[in-house]
Structure formats: structure tokens, C-alpha cells
CSV table of C-alpha atoms and ligand atoms in Angstrom, one decimal:
chain,number,residue,atom,x,y,z
A,294,MET,CA,-19.5,11.3,-11.6
A,295,VAL,CA,-16.3,10.9,-13.5
A,296,SER,CA,-15.2,7.5,-14.8
A,297,TYR,CA,-11.6,6.5,-14.0
A,298,LYS,CA,-11.3,5.6,-17.7
A,299,GLU,CA,-11.7,9.3,-18.6
A,300,LEU,CA,-8.8,10.1,-16.4
A,301,GLY,CA,-6.6,7.5,-18.1
A,302,LEU,CA,-6.4,5.2,-15.1
A,303,VAL,CA,-6.9,1.4,-15.2
A,304,ASN,CA,-8.4,-1.1,-12.8
A,305,SER,CA,-6.2,-3.8,-11.2
A,306,ARG,CA,-7.5,-6.9,-12.9
A,307,GLU,CA,-5.0,-7.3,-15.8
A,308,LEU,CA,-2.1,-6.1,-13.7
A,309,PHE,CA,-2.8,-8.8,-11.0
A,310,LYS,CA,-3.1,-11.5,-13.7
A,311,LYS,CA,0.3,-10.6,-15.1
A,312,ALA,CA,1.9,-10.2,-11.7
A,313,ILE,CA,0.9,-13.7,-10.6
A,314,ASP,CA,2.0,-15.3,-13.9
A,315,GLY,CA,5.3,-13.3,-13.8
A,316,GLN,CA,6.0,-13.9,-10.1
A,317,TYR,CA,6.2,-10.3,-9.0
A,318,ALA,CA,4.0,-7.8,-7.0
A,319,ILE,CA,2.6,-4.5,-8.0
A,320,PRO,CA,3.6,-1.7,-5.7
A,321,ALA,CA,0.8,0.0,-3.8
A,322,PHE,CA,2.3,3.2,-2.5
A,323,ASN,CA,0.2,5.5,-0.3
A,324,PHE,CA,0.2,9.2,-1.0
A,325,ASN,CA,-1.5,12.4,0.1
A,326,ASN,CA,0.6,15.2,-1.4
A,327,MET,CA,2.2,16.4,-4.6
A,328,GLU,CA,5.8,15.5,-3.7
A,329,GLN,CA,5.0,11.9,-2.8
A,330,LEU,CA,3.0,11.6,-6.1
A,331,GLN,CA,5.8,13.0,-8.2
A,332,ALA,CA,8.4,10.7,-6.6
A,333,ILE,CA,6.2,7.7,-7.2
A,334,ILE,CA,5.6,8.5,-10.8
A,335,GLN,CA,9.2,9.4,-11.5
A,336,ALA,CA,10.4,6.1,-9.9
A,337,CYS,CA,7.9,4.0,-11.8
A,338,VAL,CA,8.5,5.7,-15.1
A,339,GLU,CA,12.3,5.4,-14.8
A,340,ASP,CA,12.0,1.7,-13.9
A,341,ASN,CA,9.0,1.0,-16.2
A,342,SER,CA,6.8,-0.4,-13.4
A,343,PRO,CA,3.0,-0.5,-13.1
A,344,VAL,CA,1.8,1.2,-10.0
A,345,ILE,CA,-1.2,1.5,-7.6
A,346,LEU,CA,-1.6,5.0,-6.1
A,347,GLN,CA,-3.2,4.4,-2.8
A,348,VAL,CA,-5.3,6.8,-0.8
A,349,SER,CA,-6.6,6.1,2.8
A,350,SER,CA,-9.8,7.8,4.0
A,351,GLY,CA,-7.6,10.0,6.2
A,352,ALA,CA,-5.5,10.9,3.2
A,353,ARG,CA,-8.6,11.8,1.2
A,354,LYS,CA,-9.8,14.1,4.0
A,355,TYR,CA,-6.3,15.7,4.2
A,356,ALA,CA,-5.9,16.2,0.4
A,357,ASN,CA,-9.5,16.8,-0.6
A,358,GLN,CA,-11.4,14.5,-3.0
A,359,THR,CA,-11.5,17.0,-5.9
A,360,ILE,CA,-7.8,17.8,-5.7
A,361,LEU,CA,-7.1,14.0,-5.6
A,362,ARG,CA,-9.1,13.4,-8.8
A,363,TYR,CA,-7.0,16.0,-10.6
A,364,LEU,CA,-3.7,14.9,-9.0
A,365,ALA,CA,-4.4,11.3,-10.3
A,366,GLN,CA,-5.2,12.7,-13.8
A,367,GLY,CA,-2.1,14.8,-13.5
A,368,ALA,CA,-0.1,11.7,-12.6
A,369,VAL,CA,-1.3,9.9,-15.8
A,370,GLU,CA,-0.3,12.9,-18.0
A,371,TYR,CA,3.0,13.4,-16.1
A,372,ALA,CA,4.0,9.8,-16.7
A,373,LYS,CA,3.3,10.3,-20.5
A,374,GLU,CA,5.3,13.5,-20.4
A,375,LEU,CA,8.2,11.7,-18.9
A,376,GLY,CA,8.0,9.3,-21.8
A,377,LYS,CA,6.1,6.2,-20.6
A,378,ASN,CA,2.4,5.4,-20.5
A,379,ILE,CA,2.7,3.1,-17.5
A,380,PRO,CA,-0.5,1.5,-16.1
A,381,ILE,CA,-1.7,3.6,-13.1
A,382,VAL,CA,-4.5,2.5,-10.6
A,383,LEU,CA,-6.1,4.9,-8.2
A,384,HIS,CA,-7.1,2.8,-5.2
A,385,LEU,CA,-9.0,3.5,-1.9
A,386,ASP,CA,-7.1,1.9,1.0
A,387,HIS,CA,-9.1,0.5,3.9
A,388,GLY,CA,-12.5,1.8,2.9
A,389,ASP,CA,-14.7,1.2,5.9
A,390,THR,CA,-18.2,2.0,4.5
A,391,PHE,CA,-20.2,1.4,1.3
A,392,GLU,CA,-20.8,5.1,1.1
A,393,LEU,CA,-17.1,5.9,1.1
A,394,CYS,CA,-16.4,3.3,-1.6
A,395,LYS,CA,-19.3,4.7,-3.7
A,396,SER,CA,-18.1,8.3,-3.3
A,397,CYS,CA,-14.5,7.3,-4.4
A,398,ILE,CA,-15.8,5.5,-7.4
A,399,GLU,CA,-17.8,8.7,-8.3
A,400,TYR,CA,-14.6,10.7,-8.0
A,401,GLY,CA,-12.6,8.6,-10.4
A,402,PHE,CA,-11.1,5.8,-8.3
A,403,SER,CA,-10.5,2.6,-10.4
A,404,SER,CA,-10.2,0.3,-7.4
A,405,VAL,CA,-11.5,0.2,-3.9
A,406,MET,CA,-10.8,-1.8,-0.7
A,407,ILE,CA,-13.7,-2.5,1.5
A,408,ASP,CA,-12.2,-3.5,4.8
A,409,GLY,CA,-14.8,-5.4,6.7
A,410,SER,CA,-12.3,-7.5,8.6
A,411,HIS,CA,-13.2,-6.1,12.0
A,412,HIS,CA,-16.8,-7.2,11.6
A,413,PRO,CA,-18.1,-10.7,12.3
A,414,TYR,CA,-17.7,-12.9,9.2
A,415,ASP,CA,-21.2,-12.7,7.9
A,416,GLU,CA,-21.3,-8.9,8.1
A,417,ASN,CA,-18.0,-8.7,6.4
A,418,VAL,CA,-19.4,-10.9,3.6
A,419,GLU,CA,-22.6,-8.8,3.3
A,420,LEU,CA,-20.8,-5.4,3.2
A,421,THR,CA,-18.1,-6.6,0.8
A,422,ARG,CA,-20.7,-8.1,-1.5
A,423,LYS,CA,-22.7,-4.9,-1.6
A,424,VAL,CA,-19.6,-2.9,-2.6
A,425,VAL,CA,-18.6,-5.4,-5.2
A,426,GLU,CA,-22.1,-5.3,-6.8
A,427,TYR,CA,-21.9,-1.5,-7.0
A,428,ALA,CA,-18.3,-1.3,-8.1
A,429,HIS,CA,-18.5,-3.9,-10.9
A,430,GLN,CA,-21.2,-1.9,-12.6
A,431,TYR,CA,-18.4,0.6,-13.4
A,432,ASP,CA,-15.7,-2.0,-13.9
A,433,VAL,CA,-14.0,-0.9,-10.7
A,434,THR,CA,-12.1,-3.7,-8.9
A,435,VAL,CA,-12.6,-4.5,-5.3
A,436,GLU,CA,-10.2,-5.8,-2.5
A,437,GLY,CA,-11.6,-7.5,0.6
A,438,GLU,CA,-9.9,-8.6,3.7
A,439,LEU,CA,-10.0,-11.6,6.0
A,440,GLY,CA,-8.0,-11.5,9.3
A,441,VAL,CA,-6.8,-8.5,11.3
A,442,LEU,CA,-3.2,-7.2,11.3
A,443,ALA,CA,-1.6,-6.1,14.5
A,444,GLY,CA,-1.0,-2.4,14.8
A,445,ILE,CA,-3.3,0.4,13.7
A,446,GLU,CA,-5.7,-0.7,11.0
A,447,ASP,CA,-8.6,1.4,9.9
A,448,ALA,CA,-8.4,3.4,13.2
A,449,VAL,CA,-8.7,0.1,15.1
A,450,VAL,CA,-5.7,-0.7,17.2
A,451,ALA,CA,-5.1,-4.5,17.5
A,452,GLU,CA,-2.5,-5.7,20.0
A,453,HIS,CA,-2.2,-9.1,18.3
A,454,HIS,CA,-2.6,-10.5,14.8
A,455,THR,CA,-5.8,-12.4,14.0
A,456,TYR,CA,-4.4,-14.6,11.3
A,457,THR,CA,-6.5,-15.3,8.2
A,458,GLN,CA,-8.3,-18.7,8.6
A,459,PRO,CA,-7.6,-20.4,5.3
A,460,GLU,CA,-10.8,-22.5,5.6
A,461,GLU,CA,-12.8,-19.2,5.2
A,462,VAL,CA,-11.3,-17.9,1.9
A,463,GLU,CA,-13.1,-20.0,-0.7
A,464,ASP,CA,-16.5,-19.2,0.8
A,465,PHE,CA,-15.6,-15.5,1.2
A,466,VAL,CA,-14.4,-15.1,-2.4
A,467,ALA,CA,-17.4,-17.1,-3.8
A,468,LYS,CA,-20.0,-15.2,-1.8
A,469,THR,CA,-18.6,-11.7,-2.3
A,470,GLY,CA,-17.2,-11.8,-5.8
A,471,VAL,CA,-14.1,-9.7,-4.7
A,472,ASP,CA,-11.2,-9.3,-7.2
A,473,SER,CA,-8.5,-9.7,-4.6
A,474,LEU,CA,-8.1,-10.6,-1.0
A,475,ALA,CA,-5.9,-9.1,1.7
A,476,ILE,CA,-4.7,-11.6,4.3
A,477,SER,CA,-3.1,-11.5,7.7
A,478,ILE,CA,0.1,-13.6,7.9
A,479,GLY,CA,2.1,-11.6,10.4
A,480,THR,CA,2.8,-8.2,8.8
A,481,SER,CA,1.5,-5.2,10.6
A,482,HIS,CA,0.9,-1.4,10.0
A,483,GLY,CA,3.2,1.4,11.1
A,484,ALA,CA,6.9,1.7,11.9
A,485,ASN,CA,6.8,-0.4,15.1
A,486,LYS,CA,5.7,-3.8,13.8
A,487,PHE,CA,7.2,-5.9,16.5
A,488,LYS,CA,8.3,-5.5,20.1
A,489,PRO,CA,12.1,-6.2,20.6
A,490,GLU,CA,11.2,-9.0,22.9
A,491,GLN,CA,9.3,-10.8,20.0
A,492,CYS,CA,12.6,-10.7,18.0
A,493,THR,CA,15.8,-12.6,18.1
A,494,ARG,CA,19.3,-11.1,17.4
A,495,ASN,CA,21.7,-12.3,14.7
A,496,ALA,CA,25.5,-12.4,15.1
A,497,GLU,CA,25.8,-8.7,14.5
A,498,GLY,CA,23.2,-7.9,17.1
A,499,VAL,CA,20.6,-6.9,14.6
A,500,LEU,CA,17.0,-7.6,15.6
A,501,ILE,CA,15.3,-10.3,13.5
A,502,PRO,CA,11.5,-10.3,13.7
A,503,PRO,CA,9.4,-13.5,13.8
A,504,PRO,CA,9.0,-15.0,10.4
A,505,LEU,CA,5.8,-14.4,8.4
A,506,ARG,CA,3.3,-17.3,8.3
A,507,PHE,CA,4.0,-18.6,4.9
A,508,ASP,CA,2.2,-21.8,5.9
A,509,ILE,CA,-1.0,-19.8,6.0
A,510,LEU,CA,-0.3,-18.2,2.6
A,511,ASP,CA,0.4,-21.7,1.1
A,512,GLU,CA,-2.8,-23.0,2.5
A,513,VAL,CA,-4.8,-20.0,1.1
A,514,GLU,CA,-3.1,-20.5,-2.3
A,515,LYS,CA,-4.1,-24.2,-2.3
A,516,ARG,CA,-7.7,-23.3,-1.7
A,517,ILE,CA,-8.0,-20.5,-4.2
A,518,PRO,CA,-5.3,-21.2,-6.8
A,519,GLY,CA,-4.2,-18.2,-8.8
A,520,PHE,CA,-6.5,-15.8,-6.9
A,521,PRO,CA,-4.8,-12.3,-6.3
A,522,ILE,CA,-3.6,-12.0,-2.7
A,523,VAL,CA,-2.7,-8.6,-1.1
A,524,LEU,CA,-0.1,-8.0,1.7
A,525,HIS,CA,-0.7,-4.9,3.9
A,526,GLY,CA,1.7,-3.6,6.5
A,527,ALA,CA,4.7,-4.5,4.3
A,528,SER,CA,7.1,-1.7,5.1
A,529,SER,CA,10.7,-2.8,5.9
A,530,VAL,CA,11.4,0.2,8.1
A,531,PRO,CA,14.9,0.9,6.7
A,532,GLN,CA,17.3,1.3,9.7
A,533,ASP,CA,19.5,3.9,7.8
A,534,GLN,CA,16.4,6.2,7.6
A,535,VAL,CA,15.5,5.6,11.2
A,536,ALA,CA,19.1,6.5,12.2
A,537,ILE,CA,19.0,9.8,10.2
A,538,ILE,CA,15.7,10.8,11.8
A,539,ASN,CA,17.1,10.1,15.3
A,540,GLN,CA,20.4,11.7,14.5
A,541,TYR,CA,18.6,15.0,13.7
A,542,GLY,CA,16.3,15.3,16.6
A,543,GLY,CA,13.7,12.5,16.0
A,544,LYS,CA,12.7,10.1,18.7
A,545,LEU,CA,11.8,6.8,17.0
A,546,LYS,CA,12.2,3.9,19.4
A,547,ASP,CA,12.1,0.2,18.5
A,548,ALA,CA,11.2,0.8,14.9
A,549,ILE,CA,11.2,-2.6,13.2
A,550,GLY,CA,9.8,-3.7,9.8
A,551,ILE,CA,9.4,-6.8,7.6
A,552,PRO,CA,12.7,-8.1,6.2
A,553,GLU,CA,13.0,-7.6,2.5
A,554,ASP,CA,13.8,-11.2,1.7
A,555,GLU,CA,10.4,-12.2,3.1
A,556,LEU,CA,8.7,-9.7,0.9
A,557,ARG,CA,10.7,-11.0,-2.1
A,558,ARG,CA,9.5,-14.5,-1.3
A,559,ALA,CA,5.9,-13.3,-1.0
A,560,ALA,CA,6.1,-11.4,-4.3
A,561,LYS,CA,6.9,-14.6,-6.1
A,562,SER,CA,3.7,-16.3,-4.8
A,563,ALA,CA,0.1,-15.3,-5.5
A,564,VAL,CA,0.8,-12.1,-3.5
A,565,CYS,CA,0.5,-9.6,-6.3
A,566,LYS,CA,0.0,-6.3,-4.4
A,567,ILE,CA,2.3,-5.1,-1.6
A,568,ASN,CA,1.3,-2.1,0.4
A,569,ILE,CA,4.0,0.4,1.5
A,570,ASP,CA,3.2,3.6,3.4
A,571,SER,CA,5.4,3.9,6.5
A,572,ASP,CA,8.7,3.5,4.6
A,573,GLY,CA,7.8,6.6,2.5
A,574,ARG,CA,7.0,8.5,5.6
A,575,LEU,CA,10.4,7.6,7.1
A,576,ALA,CA,12.3,8.6,3.9
A,577,MET,CA,10.5,11.9,3.7
A,578,THR,CA,11.0,12.8,7.3
A,579,ALA,CA,14.6,11.7,7.3
A,580,ALA,CA,15.4,14.0,4.4
A,581,ILE,CA,13.5,16.9,5.8
A,582,ARG,CA,15.0,16.6,9.3
A,583,GLU,CA,18.5,16.4,7.8
A,584,THR,CA,18.1,19.3,5.5
A,585,MET,CA,16.6,21.5,8.1
A,586,ALA,CA,19.3,20.6,10.6
A,587,LEU,CA,22.2,21.2,8.1
A,588,HIS,CA,20.7,24.4,6.7
A,589,PRO,CA,18.9,26.2,9.5
A,590,GLU,CA,18.9,29.4,7.5
A,591,TRP,CA,16.6,27.9,4.8
A,592,PHE,CA,12.9,28.6,4.9
A,593,ASP,CA,11.7,28.0,1.3
A,594,PRO,CA,9.7,24.7,1.5
A,595,ARG,CA,11.2,23.7,-1.9
A,596,GLN,CA,14.6,23.6,-0.3
A,597,TYR,CA,13.6,20.7,2.0
A,598,LEU,CA,10.7,19.2,0.1
A,599,GLY,CA,13.0,18.8,-3.0
A,600,PRO,CA,15.5,16.6,-1.1
A,601,ALA,CA,12.6,14.7,0.5
A,602,ARG,CA,11.2,14.0,-3.0
A,603,GLU,CA,14.6,12.7,-4.2
A,604,ASN,CA,15.0,10.5,-1.1
A,605,LEU,CA,11.5,9.1,-1.7
A,606,LYS,CA,12.2,8.3,-5.3
A,607,GLU,CA,15.4,6.4,-4.4
A,608,LEU,CA,13.4,4.4,-1.9
A,609,TYR,CA,10.6,3.6,-4.4
A,610,LYS,CA,13.2,2.6,-7.1
A,611,HIS,CA,14.8,0.2,-4.6
A,612,LYS,CA,11.4,-1.4,-3.9
A,613,LEU,CA,10.6,-1.9,-7.6
A,614,VAL,CA,13.9,-3.4,-8.5
A,615,SER,CA,15.1,-5.3,-5.4
A,616,VAL,CA,11.9,-6.1,-3.5
A,617,LEU,CA,8.8,-6.4,-5.6
A,618,GLY,CA,10.3,-7.3,-9.0
A,619,SER,CA,7.9,-5.0,-10.8
A,620,ALA,CA,10.6,-3.0,-12.6
A,621,GLY,CA,10.4,-3.5,-16.4
A,622,LYS,CA,6.8,-5.0,-16.2
A,623,ALA,CA,4.8,-1.9,-17.2
B,893,G3H,O1,-3.0,1.2,6.4
B,893,G3H,C1,-2.9,2.4,6.7
B,893,G3H,C2,-2.1,3.3,5.8
B,893,G3H,O2,-0.8,3.4,6.2
B,893,G3H,C3,-2.8,4.7,5.8
B,893,G3H,O3,-2.6,5.4,7.0
B,893,G3H,O4,-4.8,6.2,7.6
B,893,G3H,O5,-2.7,7.3,8.5
B,893,G3H,O6,-3.4,7.6,6.1
B,893,G3H,P1,-3.4,6.7,7.3
B,894,13P,P1,3.0,0.0,6.3
B,894,13P,O1,2.5,0.7,7.5
B,894,13P,O2,3.8,-1.2,6.6
B,894,13P,O3,3.6,0.8,5.3
B,894,13P,O4,1.6,-0.6,5.6
B,894,13P,C1,0.9,0.2,4.7
B,894,13P,C2,-0.5,-0.4,4.4
B,894,13P,O5,-0.7,-1.5,4.6
B,894,13P,C3,-1.5,0.5,3.8
B,894,13P,O6,-2.7,-0.1,3.6
B,895,ZN,ZN1,-3.2,-1.5,5.2
């Protein structure tokens, strides 16, 4: 067992308090390899932002639990080497069992999500409460979820959103003791968040997705004032990156994300953690495809992973400064 404190990580409690008071959101960027991690840390150090490094169960299998522990420790030391001791959280994304959460805590995670949202309400409460009881012994913070996002979540494919029912949140928070709550207000996972027929077109012909259900968020905030709320599925799916991917041989069709102005609005509320994975995947793939197409003679991975890392860093910096408002808050 290694405590996250020995690795120089922090849990999310203080970060969320400050983010709610300061009306911004902490970035939760998914990663599973070194270049993504380097880009995240470089961006957050340069813009002086706290950060949540987020690992899904699939990413943990891909990267290996032991390597991840040292990567996270490396991230803390790397940030210091770059000149800033920014707060860094290592968080399990969409944990689906008690055992997985326990194992992550034993390998140095400072925060875990137990996603029981696909279970009936009482089972979700029971599972979440069990994880909270274990995690809090080690001062590890826990995120729970109520409501199901459309798209692929935790290997479950949902065709439609099941919006969070505000009348459940007080009871859920009280019975489970969770530190933060993910809610479903119309975001969804992946790069195809909406079908074109669900969208309208503006004067320039750009597809505008249906608005997020801020009425549900408002109602949740009324019932649990000041409680940390999490938004999953919050990639914006930048169309310039999609265009580069398709220009250089990709085949992404109807890729549509969450408009940035909606995320800015959410970040000013009790939403204090915003999850972004797909946008990073797009930025990385766009740079790799472009580099490979323009330089077919190159075969050293550093020649295409280097530009991918740069492109990722630019994307992350944009999020910190212009979307989440976390720049300068470390
Ligand atoms: O919410 C899901 C995250 O984007 C992680 O995706 O399970 O493919 O690593 P993954
Ligand atoms: P995106 O697919 O919109 O990036 O969402 C990521 C996420 O919610 C990770 O938990
Ligand atoms: Zn998610």
C-alpha cells in the first residue's frame, strides 16, 4: 500500500471548495500515456492551474497500475522541476466495483469515482456508501453519480439521457457521504454527442446542439447548496481538429460536442470538476495524422508524438484559460 500523500498528491476536497467560491472548475483530464501526462503538466504549470489526472479502468489496464503510480509521482516531481508545485489529484474515473476502488487507493490514488448510476437507486446508495467508508479511512475523496449520460459510459451504451432527478440528491448525499456528485444534464461521452437531427443550424450553417438542462442543475444546487457537482462528457469536439483528422485520411462523421459557452456557464456554478477526454484524443490524432501524411519518410515515434504532445498542450491551455477559468488558481 502506498499513500497518495507519499507521492505528493492531494485529494480533491480543498480544490473543490476554492473552485466553488471562485466560480471556476478544476480540469479533469484523462490520460493513459506519457505524452498526454507531459502535455497536461506543462499546460497546468504554465497557466498555474490545479489539475485532476484521471484514469479510467480501461486506461489502468492499458498503462499498468504500477507504472501509473510512478507516472503520477513523476508528474508531481516534473511540475516542481518546471517551477510550480501545483496541486495534483490522481483520480479513478468511472470505477465500477468496490474492489477496483480499493485497489486504486492501495496504489496511490487520492480520489475515486464509484459509478453506481446504472444500478437501481438503493444499490447505488449501498455500493457508494461502502466505497466512501473505505476511502475516508485514508482521506481519499469519493465521487458518486446519479443519472445516466447518453453515449458510452462505463461500458454501458445508453441511447438516451436519464437526467438526474433533483429530488434524489439530498438523500443520496446524506446516505452515502460522498464528497462530490456527477449529474446528468444533457452532456454525453465520446465525440458523437448528438445526432445532427437533434441539432439546429445557425445562420452560418453550423450545427447547434440542444442546450444543457441548466434548470436541473439549478434545482440540484437549491437542494444541496455549495455541494461539489461534476460534469462528465464535457468535450467540445473542436471542429478544426475534426477537419484535420478527416483531411488526412480519418473518417469521423457527425462529430458534435458541448459548446464552450455552456461549459463556461456551468463552471461558474457549483460545477467544480469538468471531465475532458475525447478532445485530447482528437488533438492527438489530428497531429499524428497530419505529421505522418506530411512526412511519410519519418518513422521515429518522437517525430509524430512530439507534435501530438504540443497540440495537446495548446488544447489544454485553451481549456484552462478560456473554458474552465482555472488558470492562475493553483
Ligand atoms: O468516460 C469515459 C472516459 O472517456 C474514459 O474512456 O474507458 O475508453 O478509457 P475509456
Ligand atoms: P468526453 O468524452 O466528453 O471527453 O467525457 C469524458 C468523461 O466524462 C470522462 O469521465
Ligand atoms: Zn465520464
